């Protein structure tokens, strides 16, 4: 992915306004690509709307045992680190929900009895909304891990955009890391509650692992000192934007509208936010080349 | 022991708010937080004593001994998780390694060893009740396994409790599947937004494969009455019991910031949670005796 500015939008948990920030940032940018990596609950396309123009399946190799060749030596069963294989009444059975597609059983089988077939675990949809190309990763319900969908999104997206906005999965688990590895900047979205501050700390630590510059957007604020704001001040996390709690904003979100299209003031705030991030990344790059 | 799990399909809908209020109202002697990626329940349920802590070990990670490595590149080619790189020698990226051991299998010079790693810790509070929670170290996988451990800790230590309240994890992935298994009733907390609706549909599909009963309620229902109506009619069309609505309470955040639950303050939110509790308990006990 060759894009000038890659911004990952993160939050320690869902519901903090991550998609709100990500989708509106994409709308305010010039030529943007929006990557919804929240593959379990991709919601960005509910705001950046449009018909599906293209869809790509995401498949994973899954082992299949050729029972004619298998002599039940158990080597594959004993090897599988995830207990995805079992020898049940003289047959090797694959539990594909827990198989990680590591390919180890195929390597270890002395009889070459294991073949791999492609199993569909989800898809990536492309839509277009105004200035934004919208890519949505969707994990099939019942599948365990969307990591491979995120990897595919991050590697197969065409280049040539000015700005890429990555809407990361919530939380700070392994799956989030794939979505921020590539980013120039991380925007941490937090709520003004104890929960919010606790989760903010977790994602902030994650960005430290990758050494990414980051800043916070505080959502649903009420003008008072709150635990998230205090966390930012104590830990030198710049507060990039305050989005107040307002009934009209909550209505826009509930009906699936972008706030930058509804509210002039917020539209200016988001433009300033993007400008500031772009400046900080530029500064970062400059100091980097000077070193 | 009857086990009630609170789920939401996505975070921020009020899952922990409802869980903590139900724990108070039912005076539950056993409860757990299965949101191991971002546990929050301990922030509301203040505990007197320090918890018993234990390490949670994930699958061991690969380690390459540079002295033995002959740079044949086979491990890198065979690692499907792109966890091995060659920058001035072969190294394993701990975050990406899933512990599958395939590299040890293909290495011709026995240079790779699997070494144990701590990927989180479990906490168990015992203060006349039992509270089991855990935190996964950032960037670790296997949250599903940790969820299973949290539940095991709870059950083993609270054999005499009649009811257990489990605060689930957001999403529909492996930690959620791990949290649903073995519970009697799932209460889904939805919210009246279009994303809330689509998340609810997904989680209902996910829970279909399990024997647990499912009920739905809507938090902050008055923020968008039309969407609330939509959720209620979806439930009635699909035969899913609807157990009630909770009004938006602007004091909810500040209550929680003080370590209190919605059950600790008189008002419409508390009243509506009591109704949800009563209806849920009725569903839970249906078919008994
Ligand atoms: S591919 Fe890997 S995880 Fe899947 S069954 Fe084979 S050894 Fe187990
Ligand atoms: S290793 Fe091969 S031959 Fe042995 S049990 Fe597995 S599939 Fe059968
Ligand atoms: S154990 Fe598996 S994931 Fe880890 S480095 Fe080896 S092959 Fe890669
Ligand atoms: S397979 Fe073994 S010898 Fe070959 S590069 Fe990897 S660690 Fe080195």
XYZ file of C-alpha atoms and ligand atoms in Angstrom:
612
model
C 0.000 0.000 0.000
C 1.673 3.170 -1.159
C -0.164 6.104 0.318
C 1.050 9.407 1.683
C -0.588 9.239 5.040
C -1.811 6.145 6.816
C -3.838 6.735 9.934
C -5.036 3.949 12.192
C -8.004 4.723 14.411
C -8.040 2.671 17.583
C -10.021 2.301 20.733
C -9.594 0.057 23.730
C -13.139 -1.144 23.284
C -16.039 -0.817 20.911
C -18.673 1.867 21.106
C -16.319 4.715 21.898
C -16.808 6.391 18.559
C -13.991 4.784 16.612
C -16.049 4.412 13.467
C -17.412 7.935 13.924
C -13.887 9.358 13.912
C -12.596 7.074 11.156
C -15.469 7.536 8.700
C -15.600 11.308 9.128
C -11.833 11.635 8.758
C -12.070 9.713 5.497
C -14.859 11.972 4.246
C -12.950 15.151 5.025
C -9.775 13.955 3.264
C -9.238 14.560 -0.435
C -8.777 11.179 -2.033
C -9.106 8.603 0.643
C -9.340 4.902 1.124
C -11.181 3.657 4.172
C -10.311 0.192 5.413
C -12.754 -1.287 7.860
C -10.664 -3.826 9.763
C -13.281 -4.283 12.444
C -14.133 -7.536 10.684
C -16.455 -8.839 13.385
C -18.643 -5.721 13.344
C -17.758 -3.675 10.307
C -19.957 -0.607 10.518
C -18.154 2.029 8.462
C -20.179 1.240 5.332
C -23.337 2.160 7.184
C -22.049 5.750 7.070
C -19.926 5.685 3.922
C -22.776 4.166 1.943
C -22.918 2.788 -1.521
C -23.670 -0.346 -3.501
C -21.061 -3.101 -3.422
C -18.891 -2.679 -6.518
C -16.643 -5.652 -5.992
C -16.294 -8.449 -3.486
C -13.326 -10.703 -2.860
C -13.533 -13.956 -1.007
C -11.009 -14.653 1.691
C -10.077 -18.310 1.925
C -7.773 -20.276 4.148
C -6.093 -23.572 3.332
C -7.701 -26.347 5.324
C -6.343 -29.868 5.625
C -8.294 -32.839 4.343
C -7.220 -36.404 5.017
C -7.223 -38.911 2.207
C -8.469 -41.966 4.037
C -7.125 -44.317 1.397
C -3.561 -43.256 2.092
C -3.751 -42.654 5.848
C -2.451 -45.478 8.001
C -3.516 -43.877 11.291
C -0.030 -43.377 12.639
C -1.292 -40.378 14.692
C 1.720 -38.247 13.831
C -0.449 -35.373 12.628
C -2.747 -35.589 15.657
C 0.187 -35.449 18.071
C 1.813 -32.607 16.187
C -1.108 -30.184 15.921
C -0.469 -27.463 18.509
C -4.107 -26.399 18.426
C -5.702 -29.819 18.906
C -7.539 -29.407 15.662
C -7.120 -33.071 14.729
C -8.397 -36.178 16.445
C -8.331 -39.879 15.744
C -11.949 -40.914 16.191
C -12.995 -44.516 15.593
C -10.045 -45.175 13.351
C -10.384 -42.007 11.302
C -8.558 -38.712 11.435
C -11.046 -35.894 11.838
C -10.259 -32.209 11.219
C -12.026 -29.624 13.376
C -11.828 -26.773 10.938
C -13.140 -24.168 13.394
C -10.018 -24.530 15.505
C -7.527 -25.284 12.751
C -5.083 -22.370 12.310
C -4.091 -23.391 8.777
C -0.463 -23.707 9.769
C 0.138 -26.532 7.329
C 2.099 -28.602 9.841
C 0.049 -31.775 9.528
C 0.654 -31.809 5.806
C 4.404 -31.503 6.349
C 4.569 -34.186 9.007
C 2.389 -36.867 7.405
C 4.678 -39.698 6.273
C 2.010 -41.048 3.878
C 1.334 -37.779 2.074
C -2.253 -38.360 3.038
C -3.042 -34.719 3.745
C -4.187 -32.390 1.016
C -5.337 -28.822 1.450
C -8.465 -27.217 0.083
C -9.575 -23.604 0.344
C -12.213 -22.833 2.888
C -14.053 -19.533 2.763
C -13.925 -17.590 6.038
C -15.169 -14.198 4.929
C -14.917 -11.518 2.298
C -13.817 -8.024 1.470
C -16.319 -5.668 -0.154
C -15.529 -2.504 -2.035
C -17.867 0.450 -2.203
C -17.461 4.006 -3.300
C -18.780 7.008 -1.451
C -17.982 10.431 -2.848
C -14.224 10.910 -2.393
C -13.732 7.656 -0.490
C -13.057 4.098 -1.583
C -14.526 1.964 1.124
C -13.179 -1.493 1.809
C -15.015 -3.615 4.336
C -13.629 -6.813 5.798
C -16.357 -9.214 6.896
C -15.743 -12.342 8.924
C -18.341 -15.091 8.510
C -20.288 -15.567 11.740
C -18.969 -18.572 13.607
C -15.410 -18.189 12.315
C -12.782 -17.711 14.943
C -10.244 -15.282 13.614
C -10.321 -12.468 11.110
C -6.563 -11.919 11.101
C -6.175 -13.256 7.580
C -8.886 -10.899 6.291
C -7.041 -7.920 7.774
C -3.742 -9.097 6.324
C -5.337 -9.401 2.928
C -6.928 -5.942 3.205
C -3.614 -4.383 4.164
C -1.678 -6.027 1.348
C -4.032 -6.030 -1.623
C -5.405 -2.513 -1.521
C -4.429 -0.510 -4.609
C -2.168 2.484 -4.140
C -2.481 6.107 -5.169
C -4.572 7.530 -2.378
C -3.659 10.625 -0.466
C -4.937 9.309 2.798
C -5.685 5.844 4.125
C -7.877 5.537 7.180
C -7.677 2.224 8.965
C -10.618 1.508 11.240
C -8.995 -1.011 13.580
C -10.773 -3.756 15.481
C -11.594 -2.781 19.072
C -9.435 -3.967 21.937
C -5.733 -4.579 21.996
C -5.490 -8.229 20.992
C -3.238 -9.700 18.330
C -5.688 -8.913 15.587
C -5.312 -5.165 16.214
C -1.586 -5.299 15.650
C -1.943 -6.329 12.038
C -4.024 -3.252 11.407
C -1.562 -0.750 12.870
C 1.775 -2.220 11.880
C 1.731 -0.224 8.683
C 0.295 3.048 9.994
C 2.115 6.400 10.245
C -0.042 7.649 13.054
C -2.501 6.253 15.578
C -5.611 8.112 16.701
C -6.858 6.811 20.041
C -10.563 7.377 20.602
C -11.678 7.449 24.222
C -14.736 8.145 26.312
C -14.705 10.334 29.421
C -15.248 7.507 31.901
C -13.139 5.296 34.136
C -13.682 2.487 31.621
C -12.622 4.786 28.844
C -9.394 5.735 30.598
C -8.590 2.131 31.413
C -9.035 1.073 27.803
C -7.181 4.112 26.572
C -4.167 3.049 28.619
C -4.277 -0.376 26.983
C -4.271 0.874 23.398
C -1.747 3.545 24.240
C 0.625 0.823 25.415
C 0.023 -1.035 22.206
C 1.133 1.960 20.146
C 4.264 2.126 22.300
C 5.118 -1.440 21.324
C 5.212 -0.271 17.719
C 6.696 3.106 18.501
C 3.972 4.947 16.618
C 3.177 8.609 17.184
C -0.318 8.989 18.551
C -2.891 11.407 19.860
C -6.332 11.159 21.417
C -9.828 12.143 20.375
C -12.107 12.429 23.377
C -15.671 11.593 22.468
C -18.891 12.392 24.323
C -17.199 14.926 26.587
C -19.178 17.266 28.828
C -16.592 19.946 29.463
C -15.510 18.510 32.796
C -12.240 16.976 33.861
C -12.565 13.267 33.224
C -10.366 10.206 33.741
C -9.406 9.946 30.058
C -8.352 13.586 29.847
C -6.313 13.173 33.002
C -4.668 10.079 31.563
C -3.692 12.016 28.424
C -2.227 14.872 30.413
C -0.299 12.577 32.742
C 1.114 10.545 29.884
C 1.850 13.225 27.297
C -0.761 12.049 24.856
C -1.834 15.129 22.884
C -5.594 15.700 22.862
C -6.393 16.322 19.221
C -10.102 16.901 19.399
C -13.017 17.029 21.804
C -16.367 15.829 20.516
C -19.022 16.922 22.984
C -21.950 14.734 23.907
C -24.894 16.245 22.109
C -28.325 14.876 21.294
C -28.099 16.038 17.669
C -24.753 14.271 17.172
C -26.149 11.099 18.668
C -29.155 11.382 16.318
C -26.934 11.757 13.244
C -25.043 8.636 14.245
C -28.221 6.701 14.992
C -29.584 7.454 11.522
C -26.289 6.624 9.822
C -25.168 10.110 8.817
C -21.692 11.570 8.731
C -21.433 14.453 11.185
C -19.109 16.417 8.889
C -21.958 16.599 6.395
C -24.444 17.790 8.987
C -22.553 20.169 11.225
C -20.335 22.960 9.942
C -18.414 23.303 13.155
C -17.560 19.599 13.348
C -16.633 19.602 9.701
C -14.061 22.326 10.410
C -12.826 20.436 13.472
C -12.251 17.264 11.476
C -10.430 19.191 8.757
C -8.173 20.703 11.415
C -7.665 17.270 12.946
C -6.513 15.803 9.655
C -4.242 18.760 9.028
C -2.656 18.418 12.449
C -2.027 14.682 12.052
C -0.507 15.240 8.660
C 1.800 17.923 10.139
C 2.902 15.669 12.962
C 3.664 12.809 10.618
C 5.626 15.182 8.390
C 7.654 16.386 11.381
C 8.250 12.830 12.462
C 9.476 11.891 9.002
C 11.759 14.924 8.893
C 13.399 14.175 12.218
C 13.761 10.603 11.078
C 15.632 11.529 7.907
C 17.779 13.999 9.806
C 18.974 11.310 12.194
C -25.699 -23.036 39.509
C -27.502 -21.047 36.809
C -25.261 -18.995 34.565
C -26.295 -15.750 32.921
C -24.057 -14.191 30.294
C -24.362 -10.570 29.190
C -23.336 -9.922 25.603
C -23.639 -6.990 23.273
C -22.293 -7.743 19.831
C -20.196 -4.643 20.169
C -18.658 -2.700 23.001
C -20.018 0.421 24.583
C -23.663 -0.586 24.612
C -23.802 -0.929 28.362
C -22.862 -4.557 28.867
C -20.781 -3.912 31.969
C -23.320 -1.378 33.223
C -26.085 -3.987 33.063
C -23.877 -6.784 34.433
C -22.846 -4.756 37.468
C -26.429 -3.677 38.169
C -27.668 -7.278 37.918
C -24.916 -8.473 40.244
C -26.092 -5.931 42.828
C -29.808 -6.565 42.397
C -29.526 -10.338 42.467
C -26.838 -10.178 45.149
C -24.900 -12.657 43.030
C -22.199 -14.522 44.904
C -20.358 -15.481 41.753
C -19.413 -13.301 38.840
C -16.799 -13.003 36.158
C -15.511 -10.626 33.522
C -14.816 -12.418 30.259
C -13.836 -9.299 28.352
C -10.184 -10.273 28.687
C -9.027 -7.770 26.077
C -10.438 -4.815 27.977
C -11.786 -5.931 31.361
C -13.784 -3.230 33.131
C -16.010 -4.914 35.680
C -13.372 -4.664 38.430
C -13.578 -0.889 38.100
C -17.198 -0.935 39.262
C -17.187 -3.881 41.639
C -14.736 -2.555 44.154
C -13.058 -5.318 46.156
C -11.618 -5.137 49.663
C -8.828 -7.640 49.316
C -6.129 -8.099 46.756
C -6.832 -10.860 44.247
C -4.979 -14.134 43.924
C -3.039 -13.748 40.728
C -1.772 -16.404 38.400
C 0.047 -16.361 35.090
C -1.687 -17.454 31.942
C 0.633 -19.288 29.618
C -0.066 -19.259 25.935
C 1.348 -21.663 23.433
C 5.132 -21.501 23.502
C 6.816 -19.324 20.892
C 9.639 -20.290 18.589
C 13.187 -19.181 19.316
C 16.032 -19.521 16.821
C 19.512 -20.229 18.145
C 21.803 -18.178 15.894
C 24.749 -20.447 16.673
C 22.994 -23.430 15.115
C 21.207 -21.703 12.227
C 22.692 -22.356 8.789
C 20.446 -19.794 7.051
C 18.675 -22.236 4.788
C 15.492 -20.070 4.831
C 13.187 -23.076 5.160
C 11.603 -21.870 8.378
C 10.753 -18.489 6.908
C 9.230 -20.056 3.808
C 7.104 -22.459 5.831
C 5.840 -20.077 8.486
C 2.325 -19.159 7.383
C 2.086 -16.366 9.920
C 5.028 -14.389 8.547
C 6.614 -14.529 11.976
C 10.161 -15.205 10.822
C 12.335 -12.551 9.213
C 15.901 -12.485 8.077
C 17.551 -9.222 9.052
C 21.181 -9.924 9.893
C 20.185 -13.441 10.804
C 16.931 -15.293 11.322
C 14.667 -14.059 14.090
C 11.146 -14.802 15.276
C 8.702 -11.976 15.857
C 7.077 -12.895 19.139
C 3.841 -11.050 18.412
C 3.238 -12.797 15.128
C 4.307 -16.312 16.188
C 1.281 -18.514 16.795
C 3.270 -21.370 18.268
C 2.387 -23.892 15.584
C 5.896 -25.502 15.651
C 6.028 -25.918 11.876
C 9.421 -24.201 11.780
C 10.906 -26.776 14.179
C 9.649 -29.447 11.847
C 11.374 -28.111 8.758
C 14.623 -26.869 10.284
C 17.425 -29.171 9.150
C 19.857 -28.178 11.869
C 17.736 -28.300 15.011
C 18.187 -24.584 15.574
C 14.646 -23.825 16.725
C 13.265 -24.352 20.167
C 9.796 -23.641 21.550
C 9.983 -21.492 24.687
C 7.151 -20.804 27.164
C 5.540 -17.364 27.277
C 3.191 -15.619 29.667
C 0.417 -13.953 27.698
C -1.798 -12.696 30.479
C -2.811 -13.114 34.064
C -5.868 -14.282 35.937
C -7.189 -12.610 39.079
C -9.512 -14.211 41.596
C -11.146 -12.168 44.350
C -12.732 -13.939 47.295
C -14.587 -11.574 49.604
C -17.591 -13.625 50.689
C -18.319 -13.870 46.985
C -16.156 -14.925 44.101
C -15.102 -12.634 41.281
C -12.984 -14.032 38.494
C -11.330 -11.787 35.945
C -8.252 -11.673 33.768
C -6.243 -9.468 31.502
C -4.568 -10.523 28.322
C -1.219 -8.937 27.643
C -1.573 -6.563 24.746
C -1.009 -8.027 21.382
C -1.521 -11.616 22.464
C -3.791 -14.086 20.801
C -5.731 -16.880 22.455
C -8.281 -14.762 24.241
C -10.725 -17.647 23.807
C -8.590 -19.922 25.954
C -8.233 -17.252 28.612
C -12.013 -16.772 28.690
C -12.393 -20.490 29.300
C -9.905 -20.232 32.187
C -11.756 -17.288 33.735
C -14.976 -19.307 33.734
C -13.258 -22.388 35.107
C -11.789 -20.331 37.980
C -15.240 -18.990 38.740
C -17.049 -22.331 38.712
C -14.429 -24.243 40.710
C -14.416 -21.602 43.441
C -18.118 -20.960 43.777
C -19.768 -24.359 43.805
C -22.457 -23.246 46.284
C -23.629 -20.121 44.504
C -27.093 -20.359 42.888
C -26.428 -17.828 40.206
C -23.421 -16.595 38.276
C -23.326 -13.387 36.231
C -20.787 -13.314 33.456
C -19.881 -10.117 31.661
C -19.055 -11.300 28.162
C -16.693 -9.983 25.548
C -17.658 -7.791 22.629
C -17.671 -9.093 19.089
C -18.564 -12.465 17.678
C -15.119 -14.061 17.529
C -13.464 -16.794 19.522
C -13.667 -15.148 22.979
C -17.437 -14.752 22.569
C -17.865 -18.335 21.455
C -15.793 -19.378 24.477
C -17.948 -17.278 26.765
C -21.296 -18.633 25.467
C -20.454 -22.276 25.912
C -22.062 -23.762 29.004
C -24.240 -20.799 30.028
C -28.005 -21.054 30.553
C -29.150 -17.625 29.423
C -27.629 -14.941 27.227
C -28.947 -11.421 27.718
C -28.100 -9.341 24.674
C -27.772 -5.629 25.310
C -28.573 -3.764 22.135
C -28.719 -0.067 21.405
C -31.046 1.826 19.098
C -28.613 2.622 16.295
C -28.304 1.017 12.899
C -24.972 -0.483 13.888
C -26.467 -1.744 17.140
C -29.118 -3.510 15.113
C -26.748 -5.185 12.675
C -24.433 -6.280 15.511
C -27.383 -7.798 17.334
C -28.378 -9.839 14.305
C -24.856 -11.182 14.000
C -24.581 -12.212 17.615
C -27.969 -13.932 17.499
C -26.695 -15.984 14.563
C -23.533 -16.796 16.475
C -25.434 -18.013 19.508
C -27.798 -20.181 17.483
C -25.499 -23.169 17.652
C -25.587 -23.206 21.460
C -28.225 -24.583 23.828
C -28.354 -21.318 25.829
C -31.592 -19.324 25.801
C -31.297 -15.817 24.360
C -33.132 -12.672 25.420
C -32.739 -9.099 24.189
C -32.969 -5.714 25.858
C -32.263 -2.193 24.565
C -30.124 0.289 26.448
C -30.585 4.063 25.988
C -33.768 3.201 24.100
C -35.101 6.768 24.213
C -32.217 8.090 22.112
C -33.917 6.702 19.010
C -37.421 5.330 19.424
C -37.800 4.247 15.826
C -34.737 2.020 15.963
C -35.886 0.637 19.300
C -39.183 -0.333 17.637
C -37.214 -2.039 14.875
C -35.308 -4.161 17.378
C -38.499 -5.097 19.225
C -40.268 -6.199 16.057
C -37.197 -8.118 14.874
C -37.332 -10.025 18.153
C -41.027 -10.795 17.928
C -40.718 -11.909 14.293
C -37.893 -14.245 15.192
C -39.352 -15.593 18.410
C -36.673 -14.059 20.612
C -37.939 -12.922 24.007
C -37.636 -9.183 24.502
C -37.055 -8.373 28.170
C -37.144 -4.606 28.290
C -35.660 -1.202 27.694
C -33.379 1.036 29.764
C -33.693 4.812 29.392
C -30.642 6.966 28.787
C -29.354 8.169 32.135
C -26.967 11.058 31.924
C -25.655 10.235 35.386
C -24.628 6.708 34.385
C -21.027 7.658 33.545
C -20.482 9.661 36.676
C -21.981 6.856 38.808
C -19.586 4.401 37.233
C -16.711 6.821 37.649
C -17.463 6.636 41.378
C -17.476 2.853 41.350
C -21.258 2.568 41.628
C -23.802 0.708 39.548
C -27.101 1.865 38.086
C -28.771 -0.243 40.769
C -27.348 2.054 43.441
C -29.410 5.063 42.421
C -33.179 5.293 42.521
C -34.717 6.304 39.266
C -36.102 5.124 35.956
C -32.902 3.313 34.933
C -32.903 1.235 38.113
C -36.634 0.483 37.784
C -36.232 -0.682 34.220
C -33.294 -2.934 35.092
C -35.387 -4.524 37.839
C -38.057 -5.342 35.222
C -35.408 -6.786 32.892
C -34.098 -8.872 35.754
C -37.532 -10.238 36.635
C -38.375 -11.181 33.061
C -34.945 -12.722 32.534
C -35.216 -14.809 35.682
C -38.583 -16.068 34.505
C -37.092 -17.165 31.189
C -34.145 -18.692 32.984
C -36.361 -20.768 35.235
C -38.880 -21.811 32.568
C -39.024 -25.543 32.096
C -37.597 -26.198 35.545
C -39.391 -27.922 38.459
S -3.101 -27.152 9.518
Fe -2.055 -26.893 11.503
S -3.694 -26.284 12.860
Fe -4.672 -27.145 11.066
S -4.961 -29.277 11.596
Fe -3.017 -29.149 10.507
S -1.517 -28.955 12.138
Fe -3.477 -28.496 13.054
S 0.069 -38.360 9.828
Fe -0.840 -38.936 7.894
S -0.917 -41.128 7.948
Fe -0.556 -40.462 10.030
S -2.595 -40.330 10.904
Fe -2.110 -38.328 10.113
S -2.971 -38.329 8.057
Fe -2.866 -40.433 8.709
S 6.022 -21.664 15.562
Fe 4.789 -21.430 13.718
S 4.189 -19.285 13.786
Fe 5.874 -19.485 15.191
S 7.634 -18.996 13.979
Fe 7.410 -21.212 13.881
S 6.233 -21.577 12.058
Fe 6.017 -19.423 12.529
S 15.208 -23.564 9.108
Fe 16.688 -23.634 10.767
S 18.633 -23.467 9.783
Fe 17.134 -22.869 8.282
S 17.037 -20.660 8.457
Fe 15.494 -21.479 9.793
S 16.474 -21.676 11.776
Fe 18.072 -21.390 10.289
